[in-house]
XYZ file of C-alpha atoms in Angstrom:
412
model
C -83.643 138.665 5.897
C -81.038 136.114 4.854
C -82.109 132.650 3.823
C -80.568 129.541 5.281
C -78.147 128.112 2.757
C -78.305 124.435 1.907
C -75.334 122.095 2.019
C -74.739 119.699 -0.865
C -72.916 117.321 1.489
C -76.061 115.742 2.950
C -78.332 113.889 0.548
C -81.802 113.697 2.170
C -82.858 110.766 0.012
C -79.861 108.715 1.117
C -80.988 109.177 4.721
C -84.595 108.314 3.994
C -85.724 105.098 5.661
C -88.962 103.172 5.583
C -91.151 103.964 8.532
C -93.376 101.452 10.360
C -96.168 103.215 12.175
C -98.657 100.385 12.791
C -98.671 97.523 15.316
C -96.141 94.734 14.865
C -98.947 92.200 14.542
C -102.110 92.815 12.584
C -104.145 91.253 15.400
C -102.472 93.264 18.122
C -104.716 95.628 20.006
C -103.428 99.093 19.063
C -104.029 100.205 22.617
C -101.751 97.554 24.085
C -98.856 98.857 22.015
C -99.141 102.091 23.925
C -98.559 100.288 27.184
C -101.981 100.680 28.745
C -105.702 100.080 28.478
C -107.707 103.028 27.242
C -110.786 104.035 29.116
C -112.037 106.466 31.684
C -108.928 106.545 33.817
C -110.507 109.125 36.086
C -113.449 106.886 37.033
C -113.999 107.400 40.735
C -114.532 104.546 43.124
C -117.455 106.555 44.551
C -119.364 105.899 41.323
C -119.618 102.229 42.304
C -122.539 101.125 44.568
C -121.599 100.234 48.120
C -122.340 96.730 49.460
C -122.198 95.826 53.196
C -123.388 92.905 55.343
C -126.217 94.892 57.007
C -128.080 95.561 53.755
C -131.574 94.078 53.201
C -132.393 91.811 50.283
C -134.131 94.678 48.465
C -131.157 96.942 49.017
C -128.816 94.232 47.738
C -131.012 93.764 44.666
C -130.998 97.494 43.883
C -127.231 97.678 44.456
C -126.761 94.759 42.074
C -128.803 96.525 39.385
C -126.773 99.709 39.830
C -123.567 97.665 39.675
C -124.684 95.924 36.474
C -125.661 99.246 34.912
C -122.313 100.707 35.860
C -120.465 97.711 34.390
C -122.429 98.077 31.159
C -121.578 101.772 31.067
C -117.898 101.088 31.667
C -117.911 98.418 28.965
C -119.483 100.852 26.500
C -116.966 103.554 27.406
C -114.177 101.007 27.004
C -115.305 100.146 23.474
C -115.671 103.815 22.543
C -112.264 104.616 23.989
C -110.711 101.772 21.996
C -112.292 103.046 18.783
C -111.178 106.605 19.537
C -107.650 105.449 20.318
C -107.463 103.493 17.075
C -108.844 106.446 15.108
C -106.417 108.860 16.756
C -103.539 106.500 16.082
C -104.497 105.993 12.445
C -105.215 109.656 11.774
C -102.068 110.701 13.593
C -99.968 108.272 11.592
C -101.491 109.525 8.342
C -100.841 113.116 9.356
C -97.264 112.367 10.361
C -96.675 110.531 7.094
C -98.072 113.428 5.096
C -96.028 115.984 6.974
C -92.891 113.842 6.837
C -93.243 113.233 3.107
C -93.788 116.931 2.558
C -90.663 117.782 4.542
C -88.607 115.152 2.712
C -89.839 116.386 -0.665
C -88.952 119.960 0.207
C -85.537 118.894 1.473
C -84.875 116.939 -1.708
C -85.846 119.890 -3.882
C -83.628 122.216 -1.868
C -80.797 119.703 -2.115
C -81.049 119.425 -5.910
C -81.317 123.206 -6.253
C -78.186 123.595 -4.119
C -76.421 121.113 -6.401
C -77.429 123.334 -9.326
C -75.805 126.326 -7.646
C -72.635 124.349 -7.095
C -72.721 123.071 -10.689
C -72.815 126.658 -11.952
C -69.466 127.285 -10.249
C -67.732 123.973 -10.826
C -68.914 122.940 -14.299
C -71.221 125.121 -16.417
C -72.479 128.673 -16.038
C -75.188 127.600 -18.474
C -76.184 123.952 -18.815
C -75.880 123.296 -22.570
C -79.122 122.378 -24.334
C -81.094 122.109 -21.059
C -84.312 121.078 -22.810
C -82.565 117.966 -24.115
C -79.694 117.057 -21.819
C -81.693 116.054 -18.715
C -83.865 113.710 -20.750
C -81.058 112.264 -22.868
C -79.797 108.689 -22.579
C -76.137 107.819 -22.185
C -74.571 106.908 -25.521
C -72.132 103.985 -25.070
C -70.280 105.049 -28.235
C -69.558 108.563 -26.968
C -65.860 109.514 -26.946
C -64.866 112.268 -24.471
C -62.139 113.384 -26.874
C -64.863 114.414 -29.330
C -66.841 116.435 -26.817
C -65.978 119.844 -28.269
C -65.193 118.766 -31.824
C -67.180 120.297 -34.654
C -68.568 116.959 -35.769
C -71.693 115.305 -34.383
C -72.905 118.365 -32.530
C -74.811 119.100 -30.399
C -74.938 115.391 -29.492
C -71.349 115.270 -28.212
C -71.798 118.370 -26.073
C -75.014 116.924 -24.672
C -73.319 113.616 -23.861
C -70.419 115.369 -22.147
C -72.725 117.549 -20.064
C -75.003 114.593 -19.254
C -72.100 112.652 -17.790
C -71.088 115.577 -15.606
C -74.677 115.985 -14.435
C -74.885 112.310 -13.495
C -71.529 112.474 -11.731
C -72.619 115.408 -9.580
C -76.256 114.413 -8.916
C -76.529 111.281 -6.703
C -77.808 108.141 -8.395
C -80.896 108.090 -6.147
C -82.248 110.806 -8.447
C -81.333 109.181 -11.782
C -84.754 107.707 -12.469
C -85.447 108.833 -16.041
C -88.830 110.391 -15.296
C -87.596 112.224 -12.206
C -84.336 113.321 -13.815
C -86.116 114.878 -16.785
C -88.880 116.242 -14.540
C -88.564 117.925 -11.168
C -84.820 117.239 -10.863
C -84.272 119.114 -14.118
C -86.400 122.080 -13.047
C -84.879 122.362 -9.562
C -81.308 121.894 -10.763
C -81.837 124.436 -13.534
C -83.357 126.865 -11.037
C -80.242 126.514 -8.898
C -77.943 127.234 -11.848
C -79.981 130.319 -12.750
C -80.100 131.584 -9.159
C -76.336 131.228 -8.839
C -75.764 133.177 -12.067
C -77.827 136.047 -10.693
C -76.046 135.940 -7.340
C -72.622 135.861 -8.982
C -73.472 138.759 -11.290
C -74.616 140.902 -8.368
C -71.636 139.987 -6.213
C -69.115 140.769 -8.951
C -70.613 144.147 -9.764
C -71.084 145.103 -6.102
C -67.396 144.832 -5.171
C -65.276 146.907 -7.582
C -62.648 147.646 -4.942
C -61.603 143.977 -4.866
C -60.451 144.417 -8.469
C -58.729 147.733 -7.874
C -61.566 149.797 -9.349
C -63.552 152.681 -7.933
C -67.330 152.846 -7.907
C -67.154 155.797 -10.289
C -65.188 153.710 -12.805
C -67.538 150.761 -12.377
C -71.076 152.129 -12.136
C -72.289 152.487 -15.743
C -71.585 150.965 -19.167
C -70.130 154.282 -20.296
C -67.703 154.365 -17.386
C -66.653 150.753 -17.986
C -65.718 151.664 -21.556
C -62.207 152.301 -20.220
C -61.770 148.565 -19.551
C -62.629 147.265 -23.016
C -59.026 146.611 -24.067
C -58.463 144.760 -20.798
C -61.202 142.252 -21.682
C -59.846 141.612 -25.175
C -61.235 144.244 -27.525
C -58.993 144.583 -30.558
C -59.280 146.273 -33.962
C -60.239 144.083 -36.885
C -57.174 143.628 -39.143
C -57.222 146.136 -42.004
C -60.370 147.723 -40.542
C -59.184 150.068 -37.777
C -62.675 151.440 -37.154
C -64.132 148.000 -36.401
C -63.503 145.915 -33.312
C -63.851 142.371 -32.065
C -63.258 140.680 -28.720
C -60.495 138.087 -28.643
C -61.131 134.976 -26.551
C -57.589 134.296 -25.362
C -55.492 137.391 -26.031
C -57.014 139.076 -22.987
C -54.838 141.079 -20.573
C -57.121 140.367 -17.586
C -56.585 136.624 -17.980
C -52.775 136.702 -18.025
C -50.159 136.868 -15.343
C -47.705 139.653 -16.287
C -49.356 140.313 -19.654
C -46.777 141.424 -22.232
C -49.008 142.309 -25.176
C -49.888 138.906 -26.623
C -51.437 135.573 -25.765
C -49.037 133.485 -23.686
C -49.820 129.799 -23.192
C -47.751 129.733 -19.992
C -49.386 132.779 -18.385
C -53.066 132.543 -19.266
C -55.590 131.880 -16.455
C -53.016 132.911 -13.832
C -53.931 136.573 -13.314
C -54.348 137.400 -9.630
C -57.779 138.894 -10.341
C -58.990 135.451 -11.430
C -58.079 134.084 -8.013
C -59.933 136.949 -6.347
C -62.956 136.227 -8.549
C -63.008 132.574 -7.526
C -62.606 133.472 -3.855
C -65.433 136.000 -4.088
C -67.794 133.443 -5.638
C -66.952 130.510 -3.366
C -65.869 132.157 -0.107
C -67.961 135.308 -0.222
C -66.950 138.932 0.115
C -64.892 138.048 3.186
C -62.881 135.487 1.228
C -62.421 137.823 -1.722
C -61.290 140.641 0.546
C -58.873 138.356 2.359
C -57.238 137.329 -0.911
C -57.187 140.874 -2.294
C -55.710 142.473 0.834
C -53.697 139.615 2.289
C -55.331 140.200 5.672
C -56.762 137.174 7.456
C -60.492 137.459 8.099
C -62.668 135.632 10.653
C -63.901 132.280 9.297
C -67.446 132.210 7.929
C -69.720 129.480 6.590
C -69.011 129.975 2.899
C -70.185 128.089 -0.164
C -66.781 126.431 -0.346
C -67.657 124.485 2.821
C -71.345 123.974 2.034
C -70.489 122.572 -1.387
C -67.528 120.498 -0.204
C -65.109 121.947 -2.763
C -61.836 120.024 -2.669
C -60.033 120.575 -5.958
C -59.928 122.870 -8.957
C -62.156 121.953 -11.893
C -62.073 123.237 -15.491
C -65.444 124.871 -14.850
C -64.045 126.912 -11.966
C -61.281 128.396 -14.107
C -63.470 128.922 -17.176
C -66.183 130.462 -15.016
C -63.804 132.859 -13.276
C -62.469 133.979 -16.668
C -65.954 134.747 -17.986
C -67.099 136.464 -14.784
C -63.996 138.654 -14.592
C -64.367 139.769 -18.204
C -68.116 140.340 -17.861
C -67.704 142.431 -14.697
C -65.420 144.806 -16.623
C -67.608 144.841 -19.748
C -70.249 147.346 -20.816
C -72.985 144.701 -20.587
C -75.481 145.357 -17.806
C -77.361 142.063 -17.670
C -75.610 138.726 -17.843
C -77.032 136.843 -20.807
C -75.554 134.152 -23.083
C -74.819 136.924 -25.596
C -73.996 140.398 -24.295
C -76.640 142.940 -25.289
C -74.091 145.765 -25.637
C -70.750 144.109 -26.388
C -72.162 141.295 -28.511
C -69.751 138.891 -26.796
C -71.081 135.338 -26.843
C -70.333 134.632 -23.192
C -71.632 131.076 -23.361
C -69.425 130.291 -26.357
C -66.434 131.899 -24.613
C -67.058 129.717 -21.565
C -67.192 126.556 -23.671
C -64.037 127.609 -25.527
C -62.180 127.853 -22.224
C -63.575 124.481 -21.146
C -62.440 122.952 -24.426
C -58.910 124.328 -24.017
C -58.605 123.172 -20.408
C -60.101 119.712 -20.983
C -57.882 119.180 -24.018
C -54.807 120.104 -21.989
C -55.777 117.778 -19.152
C -56.484 114.864 -21.476
C -53.113 115.284 -23.185
C -51.381 116.132 -19.875
C -49.836 119.253 -21.380
C -47.398 120.832 -18.941
C -48.750 124.395 -19.139
C -52.306 123.267 -18.342
C -51.179 120.980 -15.525
C -49.284 123.963 -14.124
C -52.455 126.072 -14.180
C -54.305 123.501 -12.086
C -51.334 123.113 -9.766
C -51.219 126.868 -9.175
C -54.956 127.048 -8.536
C -54.873 124.092 -6.156
C -51.996 125.653 -4.248
C -54.088 128.782 -3.715
C -57.409 127.161 -2.840
C -57.181 123.396 -2.367
C -53.664 122.544 -1.182
C -54.762 119.111 0.032
C -56.261 118.013 -3.268
C -54.923 114.886 -4.917
C -53.399 116.896 -7.750
C -51.653 119.339 -5.434
C -50.179 116.742 -3.088
C -48.931 114.576 -5.942
C -46.640 117.422 -7.096
C -44.650 115.628 -9.772
C -43.752 112.112 -10.887
C -40.126 112.375 -9.822
C -40.954 113.189 -6.208
C -43.560 110.420 -6.113
C -40.972 107.947 -7.353
C -38.436 109.078 -4.742
C -40.974 108.540 -1.968
C -41.978 105.159 -3.383
C -38.343 104.038 -3.617
C -37.806 105.012 0.015
C -40.871 103.047 1.113
C -39.814 100.008 -0.911
C -36.331 100.111 0.628
C -37.800 100.178 4.136
C -40.008 97.161 3.383
C -37.081 95.231 1.907
C -34.967 95.960 4.993
C -37.771 94.652 7.210
C -38.112 91.481 5.134
C -34.348 90.902 5.257
C -34.318 91.193 9.047
C -37.279 88.797 9.307
C -35.472 86.257 7.109
C -32.355 86.461 9.293
C -34.385 85.876 12.440
C -36.142 82.881 10.894
C -32.851 81.248 9.911
């Protein structure tokens, strides 16, 4: 049975409004607000004593007593009905409040967990220092340029991650106690759940990467891919090996034997990885085969993905390498390969963030290429380059000047 997936585009707390269940006036009869008078609505007219001109004085007296008794009975029933109506209204309001609050709380938890799943794909596969970051305070002296430097760690990493958490989690949930409490646990649960889902999805679809199930099934069979994920002999120690972070054939477009700053993070298999994780098997298959598939409700839509982030590229690089590795479980440090996957992920983030901050052409080209493949309407993709922007701006300015000139002529 498939579970209903939760969109991160609809914040339940932003829609929450104060409810007013009681009467508008504290002295208002709660029954009047319901548009009627409570009581025995099915009281039959035959219950009332009959009075006619031919009755004797004794008969009139007895009829009067029966009438008075019936009036007293109706009055008592009226009071009881009023109390019952008020009790029903109060109890019903309390029940509705309880149920509504429970639903809202569940929706909020699901929403934050869904944000955690998205965060795993767009920012961090592992939230750094999770026991500290959610409860940390923003440091006004923090410099983003020092985020991955070797000095003042782990404080700088925590500050960088904290800012990304606060940017992606709506401010309605930024109360310090909540943020470090249930928001932290639900968001972290979402990140963890997405890691498990991504691991299973990557390993379950070897054909998307041009592999057979026989090549893919066991650590021993995946031994054939170790050079593809960066295994290299230690210099002067041919019997010992290490895994290079950047000189990795699987990460390069047209790999020619060495790390190439202009080709890294542009391998077609990285694009397939990202499509598989954000668009599902259908999206991955469509990209791998070039055949258009029927549209489905994928995470890309549920999460509102609109542009490439450093975390997307770094994540795809780690997932692609892991899927080809001998490691069975996906942990921060591979149990078989010994690769520190979390450190590799942060190294890629560092490289990409540094390139963006310095506006290095090769890094800007990576994001342009990714946006062209997945988010062609993103701000970065539509901007293209400064020269084209200037040409368009000059054309617009010329049109405005021509209009102003014509207006001046008409005025004179």
